[in-house]
Coordinates of C-alpha atoms in Angstrom, one line a residue:
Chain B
X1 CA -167.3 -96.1 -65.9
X2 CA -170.3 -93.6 -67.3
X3 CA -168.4 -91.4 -65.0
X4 CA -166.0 -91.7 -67.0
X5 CA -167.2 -91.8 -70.7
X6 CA -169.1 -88.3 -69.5
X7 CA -166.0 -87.3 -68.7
X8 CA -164.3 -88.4 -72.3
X9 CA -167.4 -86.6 -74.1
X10 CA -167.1 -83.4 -72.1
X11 CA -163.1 -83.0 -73.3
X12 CA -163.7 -84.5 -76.7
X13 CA -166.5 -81.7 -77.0
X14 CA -163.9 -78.9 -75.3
X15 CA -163.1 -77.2 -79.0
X16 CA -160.6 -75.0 -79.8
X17 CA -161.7 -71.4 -79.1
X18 CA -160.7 -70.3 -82.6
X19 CA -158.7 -70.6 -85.7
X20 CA -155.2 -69.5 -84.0
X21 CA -151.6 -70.6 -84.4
X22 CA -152.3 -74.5 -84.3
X23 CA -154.4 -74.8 -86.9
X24 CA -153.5 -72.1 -89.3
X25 CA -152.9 -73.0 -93.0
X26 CA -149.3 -73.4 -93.8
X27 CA -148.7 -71.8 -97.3
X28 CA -147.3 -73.5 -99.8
X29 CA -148.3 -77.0 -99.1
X30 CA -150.0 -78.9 -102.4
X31 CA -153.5 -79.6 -101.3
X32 CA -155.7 -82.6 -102.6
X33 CA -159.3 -82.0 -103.9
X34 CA -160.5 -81.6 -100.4
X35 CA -158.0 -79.1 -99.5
X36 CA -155.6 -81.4 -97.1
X37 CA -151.8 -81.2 -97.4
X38 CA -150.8 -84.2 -100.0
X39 CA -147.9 -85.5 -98.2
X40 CA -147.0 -87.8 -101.5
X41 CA -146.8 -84.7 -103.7
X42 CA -142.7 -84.4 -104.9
X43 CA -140.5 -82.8 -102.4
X44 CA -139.7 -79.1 -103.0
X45 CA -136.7 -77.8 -104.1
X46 CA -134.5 -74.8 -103.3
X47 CA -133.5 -72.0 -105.5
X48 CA -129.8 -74.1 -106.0
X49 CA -132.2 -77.1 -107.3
X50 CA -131.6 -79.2 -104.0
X51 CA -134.2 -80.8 -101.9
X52 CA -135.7 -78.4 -99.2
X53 CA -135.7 -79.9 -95.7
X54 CA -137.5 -76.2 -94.4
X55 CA -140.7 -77.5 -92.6
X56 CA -142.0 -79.2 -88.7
X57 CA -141.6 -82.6 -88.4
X58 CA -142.8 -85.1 -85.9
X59 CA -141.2 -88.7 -85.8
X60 CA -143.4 -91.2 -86.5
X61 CA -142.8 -94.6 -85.0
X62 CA -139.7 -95.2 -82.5
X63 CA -136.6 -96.0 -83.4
X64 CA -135.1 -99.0 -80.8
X65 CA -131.5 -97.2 -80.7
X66 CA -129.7 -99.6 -79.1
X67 CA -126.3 -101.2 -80.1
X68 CA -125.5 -105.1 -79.7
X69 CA -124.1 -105.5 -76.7
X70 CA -120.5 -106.5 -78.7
X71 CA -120.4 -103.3 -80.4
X72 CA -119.2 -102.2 -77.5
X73 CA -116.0 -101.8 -75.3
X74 CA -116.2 -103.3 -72.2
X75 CA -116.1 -100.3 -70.1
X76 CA -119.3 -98.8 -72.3
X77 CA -121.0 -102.0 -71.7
X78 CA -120.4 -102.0 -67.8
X79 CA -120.9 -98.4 -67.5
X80 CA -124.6 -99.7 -68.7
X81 CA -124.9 -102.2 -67.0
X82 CA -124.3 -99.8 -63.7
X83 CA -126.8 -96.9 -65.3
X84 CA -129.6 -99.2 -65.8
X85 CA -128.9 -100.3 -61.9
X86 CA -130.0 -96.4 -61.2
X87 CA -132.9 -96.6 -63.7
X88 CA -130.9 -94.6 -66.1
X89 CA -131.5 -91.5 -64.2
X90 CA -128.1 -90.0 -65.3
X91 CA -129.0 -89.6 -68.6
X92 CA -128.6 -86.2 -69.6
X93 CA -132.3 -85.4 -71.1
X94 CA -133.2 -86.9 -67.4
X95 CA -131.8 -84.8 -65.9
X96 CA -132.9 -81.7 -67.7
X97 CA -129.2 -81.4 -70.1
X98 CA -129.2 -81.0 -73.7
X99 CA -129.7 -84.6 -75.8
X100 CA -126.7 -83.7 -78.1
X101 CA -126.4 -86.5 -80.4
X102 CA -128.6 -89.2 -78.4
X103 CA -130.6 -91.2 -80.6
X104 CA -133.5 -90.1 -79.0
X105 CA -133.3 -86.7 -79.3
X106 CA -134.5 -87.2 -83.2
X107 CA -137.5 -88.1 -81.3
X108 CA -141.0 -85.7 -80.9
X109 CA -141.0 -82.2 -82.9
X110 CA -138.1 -80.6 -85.1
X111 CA -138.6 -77.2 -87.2
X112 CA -136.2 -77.0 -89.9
X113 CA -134.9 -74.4 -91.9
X114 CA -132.8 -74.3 -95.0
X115 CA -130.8 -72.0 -97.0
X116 CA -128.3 -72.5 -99.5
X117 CA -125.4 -71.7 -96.4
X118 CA -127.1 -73.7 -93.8
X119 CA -129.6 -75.9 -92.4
X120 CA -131.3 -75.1 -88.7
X121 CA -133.1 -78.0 -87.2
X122 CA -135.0 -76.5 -83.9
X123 CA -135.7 -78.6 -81.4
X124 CA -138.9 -78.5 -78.6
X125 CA -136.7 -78.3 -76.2
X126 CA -135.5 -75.3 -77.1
X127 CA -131.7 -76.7 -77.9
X128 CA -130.9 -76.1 -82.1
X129 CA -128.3 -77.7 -84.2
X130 CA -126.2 -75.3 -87.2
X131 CA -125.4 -78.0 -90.3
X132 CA -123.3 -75.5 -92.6
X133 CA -123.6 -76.2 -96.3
X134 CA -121.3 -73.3 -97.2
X135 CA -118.2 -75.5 -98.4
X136 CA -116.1 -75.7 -94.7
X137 CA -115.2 -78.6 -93.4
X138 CA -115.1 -79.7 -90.4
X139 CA -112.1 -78.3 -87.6
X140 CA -109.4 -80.0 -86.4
X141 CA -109.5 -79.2 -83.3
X142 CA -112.9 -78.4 -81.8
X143 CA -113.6 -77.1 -78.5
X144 CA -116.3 -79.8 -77.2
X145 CA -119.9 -78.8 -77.2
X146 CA -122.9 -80.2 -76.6
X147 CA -124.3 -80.0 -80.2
X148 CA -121.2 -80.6 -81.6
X149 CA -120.4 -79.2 -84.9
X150 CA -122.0 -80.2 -88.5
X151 CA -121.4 -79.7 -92.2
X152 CA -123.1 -81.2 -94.8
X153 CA -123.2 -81.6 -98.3
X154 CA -125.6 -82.8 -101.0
X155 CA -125.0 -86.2 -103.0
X156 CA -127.5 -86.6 -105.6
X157 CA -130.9 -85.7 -103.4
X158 CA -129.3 -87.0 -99.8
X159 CA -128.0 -84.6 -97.7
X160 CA -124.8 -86.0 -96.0
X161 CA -123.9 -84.2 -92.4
X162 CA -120.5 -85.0 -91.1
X163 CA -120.6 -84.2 -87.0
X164 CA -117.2 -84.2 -84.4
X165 CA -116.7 -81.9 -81.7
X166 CA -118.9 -83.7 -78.9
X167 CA -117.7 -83.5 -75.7
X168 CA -118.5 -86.6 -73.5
X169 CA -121.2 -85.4 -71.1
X170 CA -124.0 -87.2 -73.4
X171 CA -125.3 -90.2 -74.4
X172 CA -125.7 -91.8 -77.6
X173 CA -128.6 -94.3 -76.6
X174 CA -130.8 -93.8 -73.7
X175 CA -129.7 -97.7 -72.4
X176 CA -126.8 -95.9 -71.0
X177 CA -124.7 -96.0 -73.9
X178 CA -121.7 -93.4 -73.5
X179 CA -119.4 -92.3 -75.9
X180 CA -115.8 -90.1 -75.7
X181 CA -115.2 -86.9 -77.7
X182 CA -113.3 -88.8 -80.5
X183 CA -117.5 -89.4 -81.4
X184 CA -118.3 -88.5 -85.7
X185 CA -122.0 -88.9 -86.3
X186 CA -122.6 -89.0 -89.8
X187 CA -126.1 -88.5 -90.8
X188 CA -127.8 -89.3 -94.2
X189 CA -131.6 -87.4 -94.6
X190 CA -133.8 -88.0 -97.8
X191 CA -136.7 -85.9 -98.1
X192 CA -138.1 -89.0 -100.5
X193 CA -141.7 -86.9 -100.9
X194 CA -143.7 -83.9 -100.0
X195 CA -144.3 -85.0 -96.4
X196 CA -141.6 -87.7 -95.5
X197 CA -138.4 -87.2 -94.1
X198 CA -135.9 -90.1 -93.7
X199 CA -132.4 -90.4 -91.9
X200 CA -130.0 -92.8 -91.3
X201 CA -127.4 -92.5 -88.2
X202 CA -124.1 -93.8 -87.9
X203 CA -122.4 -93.3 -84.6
X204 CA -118.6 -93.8 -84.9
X205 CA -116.2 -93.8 -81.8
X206 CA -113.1 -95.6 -81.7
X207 CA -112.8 -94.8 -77.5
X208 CA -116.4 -96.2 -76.7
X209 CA -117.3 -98.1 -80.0
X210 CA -115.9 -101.7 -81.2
X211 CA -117.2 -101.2 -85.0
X212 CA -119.9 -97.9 -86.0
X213 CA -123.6 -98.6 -85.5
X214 CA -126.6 -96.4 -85.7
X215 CA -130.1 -96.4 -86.4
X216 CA -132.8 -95.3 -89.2
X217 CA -135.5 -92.2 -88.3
X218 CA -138.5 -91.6 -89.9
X219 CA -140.7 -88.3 -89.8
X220 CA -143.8 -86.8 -91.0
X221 CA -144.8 -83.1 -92.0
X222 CA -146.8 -81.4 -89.5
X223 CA -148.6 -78.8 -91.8
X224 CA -150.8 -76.6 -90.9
X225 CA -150.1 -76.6 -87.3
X226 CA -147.0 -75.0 -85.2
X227 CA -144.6 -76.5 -83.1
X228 CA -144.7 -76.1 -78.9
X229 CA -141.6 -75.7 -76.5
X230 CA -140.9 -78.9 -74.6
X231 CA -138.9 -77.8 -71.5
X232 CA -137.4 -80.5 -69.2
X233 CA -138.4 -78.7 -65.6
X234 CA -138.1 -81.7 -63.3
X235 CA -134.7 -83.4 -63.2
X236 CA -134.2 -86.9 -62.0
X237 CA -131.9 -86.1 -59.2
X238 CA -134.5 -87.4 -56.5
X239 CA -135.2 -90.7 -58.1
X240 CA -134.2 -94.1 -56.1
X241 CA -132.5 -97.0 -57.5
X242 CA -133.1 -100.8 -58.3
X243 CA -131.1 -101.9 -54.9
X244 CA -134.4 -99.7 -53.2
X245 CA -136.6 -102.4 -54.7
X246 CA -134.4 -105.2 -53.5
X247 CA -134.6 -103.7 -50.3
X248 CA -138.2 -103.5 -50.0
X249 CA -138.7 -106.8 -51.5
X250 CA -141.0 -109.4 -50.0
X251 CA -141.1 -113.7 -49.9
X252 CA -144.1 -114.9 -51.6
X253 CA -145.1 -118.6 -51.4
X254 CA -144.2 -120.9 -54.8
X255 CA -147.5 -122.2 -54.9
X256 CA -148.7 -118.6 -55.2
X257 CA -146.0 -117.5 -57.7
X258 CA -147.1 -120.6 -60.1
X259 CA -150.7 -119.1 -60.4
X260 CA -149.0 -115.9 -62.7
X261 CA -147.4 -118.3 -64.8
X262 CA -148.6 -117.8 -68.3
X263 CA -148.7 -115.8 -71.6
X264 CA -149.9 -112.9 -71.4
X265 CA -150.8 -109.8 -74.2
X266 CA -151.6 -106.4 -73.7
X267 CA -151.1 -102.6 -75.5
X268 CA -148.1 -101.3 -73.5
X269 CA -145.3 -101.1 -75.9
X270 CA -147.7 -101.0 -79.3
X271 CA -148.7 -104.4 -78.3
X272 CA -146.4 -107.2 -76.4
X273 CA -146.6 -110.8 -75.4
X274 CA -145.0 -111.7 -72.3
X275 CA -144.3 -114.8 -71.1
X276 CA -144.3 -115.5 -67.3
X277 CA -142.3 -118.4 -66.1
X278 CA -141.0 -119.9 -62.9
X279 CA -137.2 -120.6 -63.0
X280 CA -135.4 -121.8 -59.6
X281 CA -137.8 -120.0 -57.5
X282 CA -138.2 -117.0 -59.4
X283 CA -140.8 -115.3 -61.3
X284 CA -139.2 -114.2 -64.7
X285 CA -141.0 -111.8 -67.4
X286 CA -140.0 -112.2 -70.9
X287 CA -141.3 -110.3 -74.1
X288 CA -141.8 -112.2 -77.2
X289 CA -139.9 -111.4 -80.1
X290 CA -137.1 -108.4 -80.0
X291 CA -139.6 -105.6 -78.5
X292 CA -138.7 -102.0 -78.7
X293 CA -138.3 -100.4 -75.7
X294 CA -137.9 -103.6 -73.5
X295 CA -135.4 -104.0 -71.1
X296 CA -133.5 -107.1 -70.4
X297 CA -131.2 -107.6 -67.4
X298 CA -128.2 -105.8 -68.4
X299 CA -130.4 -103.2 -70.4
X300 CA -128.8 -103.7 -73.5
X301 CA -130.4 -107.4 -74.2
X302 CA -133.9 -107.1 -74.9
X303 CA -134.7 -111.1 -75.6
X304 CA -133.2 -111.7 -71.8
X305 CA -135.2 -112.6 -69.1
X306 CA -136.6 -109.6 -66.5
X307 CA -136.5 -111.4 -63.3
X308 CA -140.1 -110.0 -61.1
X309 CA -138.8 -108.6 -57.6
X310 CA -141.8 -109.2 -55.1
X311 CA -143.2 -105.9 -53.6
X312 CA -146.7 -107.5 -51.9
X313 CA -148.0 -110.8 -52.7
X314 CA -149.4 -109.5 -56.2
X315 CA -147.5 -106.7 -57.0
X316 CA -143.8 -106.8 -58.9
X317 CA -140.8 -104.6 -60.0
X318 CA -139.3 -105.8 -63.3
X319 CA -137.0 -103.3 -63.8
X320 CA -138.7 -100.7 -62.8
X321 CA -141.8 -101.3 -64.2
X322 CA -144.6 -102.6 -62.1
X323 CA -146.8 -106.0 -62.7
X324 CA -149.4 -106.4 -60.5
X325 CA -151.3 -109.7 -61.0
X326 CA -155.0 -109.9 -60.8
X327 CA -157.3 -112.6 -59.6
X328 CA -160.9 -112.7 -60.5
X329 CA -163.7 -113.7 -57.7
X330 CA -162.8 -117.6 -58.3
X331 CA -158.9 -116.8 -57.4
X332 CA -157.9 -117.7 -60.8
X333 CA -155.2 -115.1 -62.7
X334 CA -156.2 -114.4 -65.7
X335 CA -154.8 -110.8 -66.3
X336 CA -151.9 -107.9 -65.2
X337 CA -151.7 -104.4 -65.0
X338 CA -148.5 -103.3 -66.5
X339 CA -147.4 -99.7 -64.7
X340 CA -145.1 -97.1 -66.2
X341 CA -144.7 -93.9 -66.5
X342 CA -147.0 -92.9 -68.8
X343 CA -149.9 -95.0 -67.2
X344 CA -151.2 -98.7 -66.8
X345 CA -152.0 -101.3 -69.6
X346 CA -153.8 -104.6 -68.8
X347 CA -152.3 -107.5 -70.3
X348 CA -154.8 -110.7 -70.4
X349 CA -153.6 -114.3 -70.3
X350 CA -153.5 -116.3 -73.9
X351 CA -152.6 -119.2 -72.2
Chain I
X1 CA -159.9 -103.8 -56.7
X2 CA -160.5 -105.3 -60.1
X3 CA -163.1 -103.4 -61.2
X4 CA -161.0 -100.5 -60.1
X5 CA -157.5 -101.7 -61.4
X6 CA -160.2 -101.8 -65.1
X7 CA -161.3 -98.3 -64.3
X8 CA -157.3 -97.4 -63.8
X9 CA -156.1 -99.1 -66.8
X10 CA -159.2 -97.3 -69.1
X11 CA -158.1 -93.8 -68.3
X12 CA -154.1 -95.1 -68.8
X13 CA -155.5 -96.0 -72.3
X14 CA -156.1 -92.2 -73.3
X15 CA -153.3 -90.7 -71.4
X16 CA -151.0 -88.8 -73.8
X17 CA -147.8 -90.6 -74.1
X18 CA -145.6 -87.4 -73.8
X19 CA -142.4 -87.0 -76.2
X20 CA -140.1 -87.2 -73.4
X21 CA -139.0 -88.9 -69.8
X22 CA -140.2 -92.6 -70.4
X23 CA -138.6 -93.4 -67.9
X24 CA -139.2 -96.2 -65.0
X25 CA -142.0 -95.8 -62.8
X26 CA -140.8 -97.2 -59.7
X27 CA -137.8 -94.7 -60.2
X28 CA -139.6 -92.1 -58.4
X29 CA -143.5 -94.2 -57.3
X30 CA -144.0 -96.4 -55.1
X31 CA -146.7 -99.5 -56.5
X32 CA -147.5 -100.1 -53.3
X33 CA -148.8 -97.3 -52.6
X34 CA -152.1 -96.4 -54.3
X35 CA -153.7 -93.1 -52.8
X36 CA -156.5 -91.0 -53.2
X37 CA -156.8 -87.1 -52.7
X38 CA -159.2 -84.7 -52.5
X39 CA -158.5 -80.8 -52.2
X40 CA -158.5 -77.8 -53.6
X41 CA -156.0 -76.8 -56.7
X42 CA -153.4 -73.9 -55.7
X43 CA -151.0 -73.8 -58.6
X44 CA -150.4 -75.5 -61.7
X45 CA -147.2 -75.9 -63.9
X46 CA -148.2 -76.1 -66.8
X47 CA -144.6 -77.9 -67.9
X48 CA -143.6 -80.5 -70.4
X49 CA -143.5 -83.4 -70.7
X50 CA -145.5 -83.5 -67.3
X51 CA -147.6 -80.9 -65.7
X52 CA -147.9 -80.9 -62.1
X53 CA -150.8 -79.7 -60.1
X54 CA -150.7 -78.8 -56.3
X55 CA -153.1 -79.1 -54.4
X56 CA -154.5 -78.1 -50.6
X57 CA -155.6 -81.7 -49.3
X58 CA -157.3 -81.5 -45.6
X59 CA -156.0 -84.5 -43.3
X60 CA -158.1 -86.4 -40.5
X61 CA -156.2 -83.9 -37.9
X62 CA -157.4 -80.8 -40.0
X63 CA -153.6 -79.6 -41.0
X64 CA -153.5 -78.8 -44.7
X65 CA -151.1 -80.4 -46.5
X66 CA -150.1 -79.0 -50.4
X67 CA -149.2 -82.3 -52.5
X68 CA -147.4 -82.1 -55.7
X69 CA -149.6 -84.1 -58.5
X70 CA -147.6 -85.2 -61.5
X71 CA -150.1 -85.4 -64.4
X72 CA -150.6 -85.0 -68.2
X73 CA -149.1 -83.2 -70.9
X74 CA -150.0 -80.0 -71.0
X75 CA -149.0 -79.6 -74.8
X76 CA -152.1 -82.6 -76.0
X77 CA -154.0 -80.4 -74.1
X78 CA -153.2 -77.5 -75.9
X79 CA -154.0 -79.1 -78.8
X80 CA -157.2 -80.3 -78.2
X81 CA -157.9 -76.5 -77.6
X82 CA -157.5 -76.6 -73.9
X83 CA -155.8 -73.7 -71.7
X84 CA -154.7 -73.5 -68.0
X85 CA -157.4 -71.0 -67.6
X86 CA -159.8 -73.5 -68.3
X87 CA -158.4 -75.3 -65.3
X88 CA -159.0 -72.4 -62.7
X89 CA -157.1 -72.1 -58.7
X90 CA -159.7 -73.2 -56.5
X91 CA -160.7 -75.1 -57.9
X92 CA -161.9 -78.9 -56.2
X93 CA -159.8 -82.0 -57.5
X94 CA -159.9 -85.6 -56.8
X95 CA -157.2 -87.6 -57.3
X96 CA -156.5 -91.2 -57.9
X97 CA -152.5 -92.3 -58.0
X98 CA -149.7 -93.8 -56.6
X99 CA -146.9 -92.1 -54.2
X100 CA -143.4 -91.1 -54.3
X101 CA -140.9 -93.4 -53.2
X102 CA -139.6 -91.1 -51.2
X103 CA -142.3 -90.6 -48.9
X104 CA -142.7 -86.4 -49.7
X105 CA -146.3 -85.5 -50.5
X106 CA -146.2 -86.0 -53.9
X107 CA -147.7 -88.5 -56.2
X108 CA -147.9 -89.6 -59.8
X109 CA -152.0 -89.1 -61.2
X110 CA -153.1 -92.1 -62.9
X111 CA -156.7 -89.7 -62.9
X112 CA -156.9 -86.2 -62.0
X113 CA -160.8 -85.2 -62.0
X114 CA -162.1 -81.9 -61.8
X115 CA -165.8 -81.1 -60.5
X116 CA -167.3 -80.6 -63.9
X117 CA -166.1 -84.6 -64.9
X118 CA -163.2 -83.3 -67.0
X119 CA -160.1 -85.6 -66.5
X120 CA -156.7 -83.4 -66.9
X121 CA -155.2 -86.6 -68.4
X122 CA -157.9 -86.9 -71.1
X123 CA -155.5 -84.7 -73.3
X124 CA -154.6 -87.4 -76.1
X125 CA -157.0 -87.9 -79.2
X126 CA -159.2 -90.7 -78.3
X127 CA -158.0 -93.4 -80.2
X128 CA -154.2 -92.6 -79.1
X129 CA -153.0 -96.0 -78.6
X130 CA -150.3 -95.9 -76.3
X131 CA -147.7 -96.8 -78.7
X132 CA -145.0 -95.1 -77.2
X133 CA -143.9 -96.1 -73.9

C-alpha cells in the first residue's frame, strides 16, 4: 500500500512540461474575478442573433438510453435479447464502426462549429456530423449513410435538427437496440448558458419502434483545453459469449452459496446497492432502484434479476461482469469485488 | 488474497474510466485467471480508449514470450502531462491482471508498474470516482 501511495505522489507530481495546447486560454470566454471561464455567463450569440453552439463539449453524467422493453417490436426486442447473449459485441462502436445515431455516441468530447449555413459537431473519434441551417429540407430519397443527413432550424433559442437517411448497420442504444432506415431522429439543443449545453433525442422508427422514445443529454464547456482523437483500434471480433461462461461453469454447495447472501454497496456504477439472494438454488444479483448501466436478464430490464453463473467456489459471472466473494480470516463474507472493464470496485455488506 | 483483492480494488479506484468500450469483462478475461508478469516493455500503442503495452516476459524454460497488456487511457495520461516518451522501450514492468479468455498471451492490467513506482493506470485525477462504468 505505501508502494502504492509513492506511486500516486510520483504521477500526481508528473506536471505538464509547459503551457501547450491543453491548457491554453480559449479567447473569448467571460472570466470571473479570478480569471476562470464563468460557465453561468449568457450564452453568445451569432451575427444572425441566434445562440452559438461553436465550442468543445464533454457530456457530463450518462444518459441510461434505453427504451422500455414495449416500445419495441418484437423482432427488436429478440434481436436484443440474442446481442446481449454475445455480450453486445456486434455493436458497431465495438467493433470499431461509426456510432451514427446511437445514443451513446453523444457521449465523451464533441467540437462544434457554427455558421449561419451550418453547424459541424466533430467527434473524438474522428466521425463528424453536417446539420445544414441554410433553408433545405430534408431529401426524399436519401442514399443511407452512416451519419445520416440533418437540417435544422431555430425556434425561439432551441435549435431543432430533423435527421433521415440512416442506413441500418447501427444501433440506437448500446442494449442492442436496432433500428431500419425508415429511422428520423429529431434533436432539440438549448445552449441555456455560457457553459451548458442541453439536448433532447427522440428516435422515431415505424419498422423497429412501437411509439418514438429518446433520451435527454447534458454537456459542459471544456474551455481552455483542446479536444484528443479517440480511435477505436481493437475490434471485438475475438470476444466469447455468455454460453462460454455456462460452459465453464462449476457446482458450488447451497450451504456455501447462502454465506453471500446479503446487501451489499459499493462505487461501481456511481454507487449501487445490490442485493444477493438465493432463489431455487441459484445465486441471483439485483441492483436497488432503476440503476444506469445495469443489466437485467434480457438486457433491456434493469430492475430484473442477474442470475450469478459459478466460475470457482467464490468467483461469479453475472452477465459478464465478475463477483468474486470474499471471506475474512473467521470465514464470514462480508464484502465483493465487482470486476469490469474499467477495473474492480469492492462492495461491502449493509446487512 | 484479501489484502491483495484491497490492493487490486485501490488502484481500480483511480483507473480512468475511458469514454468508450464499457463493455463486459468476461467478454474477452477470464476471472479465474489472475496472473502476474514481469519483463521488459517492447512497444506501446498508445491507442484510445485502451493502450496496450507488450512486453518480453522470460518463462521457467527460458523462451521469451511477448504478451499483449491492455491498460489505461492514454488520453488522462496526456492530460495529466504525461507522454509515451516518458514510458521508454526497455524498459522493466510488472504486471498484475487477469487473462484472455481465449488463452493467447494477452491479459487485461488491473496495475501496470514501472521501476520508478509510476502506475501506467494512475492517469485519472485522483479523486475520479469511477462514475462511469
Amino acid at each position: 500500500m505505501r508502494l502504492l501511495l509513492a506511486a500516486l505522489v510520483l504521477t500526481i507530481s508528473a506536471s505538464p512540461a509547459a503551457a501547450q495546447w491543453l491548457d491554453w486560454k480559449t479567447p473569448g470566454v467571460p472570466r470571473t474575478a479570478d480569471g476562470k471561464p464563468n460557465l453561468k455567463a449568457p450564452a453568445p450569440r451569432g451575427p444572425d442573433g441566434k445562440p452559438d453552439l461553436t465550442g468543445i463539449w464533454q457530456q457530463t453524467g450518462r444518459p441510461d438510453a434505453r427504451p422500455s422493453p414495449d416500445v419495441l417490436q418484437p423482432w427488436v426486442r429478440d434481436l436484443a435479447a440474442k446481442y446481449q447473449q454475445e455480450f453486445f459485441k456486434a455493436r458497431p462502436t465495438y467493433a470499431c464502426r461509426p456510432a451514427g445515431p446511437e445514443a451513446d455516441g453523444y457521449e465523451g468530447w464533441k467540437r462544434i462549429v457554427q455558421t449561419p449555413a451550418a453547424i459541424v459537431i466533430m467527434a473524438e473519434d474522428l466521425t463528424y456530423r453536417v446539420i445544414h441551417t441554410d433553408g433545405r429540407t430534408l431529401e426524399a430519397d436519401p442514399a443511407p449513410s452512416w451519419a445520416g443527413y440533418s437540417v435544422g432550424h431555430w425556434e425561439g433559442d432551441t435549435l431543432v435538427v430533423e435527421s433521415n437517411g440512416f442506413n441500418d448497420k447501427t444501433w440506437t442504444s448500446r442494449y442492442g437496440v436496432v433500428h431500419t432506415e425508415k429511422l428520423r431522429v429529431t434533436e432539440r439543443y438549448r445552449r441555456t448558458d455560457f457553459g451548458h449545453l442541453h439536448v433532447d433525442v427522440t428516435y422515431t422508427d415505424p419498422g423497429a419502434y412501437m411509439r418514438p422514445w429518446g433520451f435527454a443529454s447534458d454537456s459542459a464547456l471544456e474551455a481552455d483545453t483542446e479536444m484528443l482523437e479517440a480511435v477505436c483500434e481493437k475490434s471485438s471480433d475475438s470476444w466469447g459469449s455468455l454460453s462460454d461462461i455456462e460452459k465453464s461453469s462449476v457446482t458450488v454447495p447451497p450451504e456455501v452459496l447462502a454465506k453471500y447472501v446479503g446487501v451489499y454497496t459499493g462505487p461501481y456504477g456511481g454507487g449501487r446497492t445490490f442485493h444477493i439472494t438465493l432463489e431455487d438454488g441459484k445465486l441471483i444479483a439485483r441492483i436497488e432502484g432503476t440503476a444506469s448501466g445495469g443489466l437485467g436478464a434480457a438486457g433491456l430490464d434493469p430492475g430484473a434479476p442477474t442470475p450469478l453463473v459459478a466460475q470457482t467456489q467464490t468467483l461469479f459471472d453475472g452477465l459478464g461482469i465478475s463477483y468474486l466473494f470474499v471471506a475474512d480470516d473467521k470465514g464470514a463474507v462480508n464484502e465483493f469485488v465487482l470486476m469490469h472493464i474499467s477495473g474492480a470496485y469492492t462492495f461491502h455488506r449493509v446487512r | 488474497m484479501k489484502k491483495l483483492l484491497t490492493g487490486v480494488a485501490a488502484i481500480a479506484l483511480l483507473v480512468a474510466t475511458p469514454v468508450l468500450a464499457h463493455h463486459s469483462f468476461s467478454a474477452e478475461y477470464d476471472a479465474t485467471q489472475p496472473i502476474t508478469l514481469r519483463g521488459t516493455l517492447t512497444k506501446m500503442d498508445w491507442v484510445n480508449p485502451h493502450g496496450w503495452l507488450y512486453i518480453d516476459v522470460r518463462q521457467p524454460d527460458g523462451k521469451v514470450v511477448n504478451w499483449a497488456i491492455e491498460a489505461g487511457s492514454p488520453n488522462s495520461l496526456i492530460r495529466k502531462g504525461l507522454r509515451q516518451s516518458d514510458f521508454p522501450i526497455g524498459s522493466e514492468v510488472v504486471v498484475d491482471g487477469y487473462r484472455a479468455r481465449k488463452g493467447t498471451s494477452s491479459a487485461i492490467g488491473t496495475s501496470v508498474k514501472f521501476a520508478d513506482g509510476r502506475n501506467f493506470f494512475l492517469g485519472a485525477p485522483a479523486d475520479a470516482p469511477p462514475s462511469k462504468p
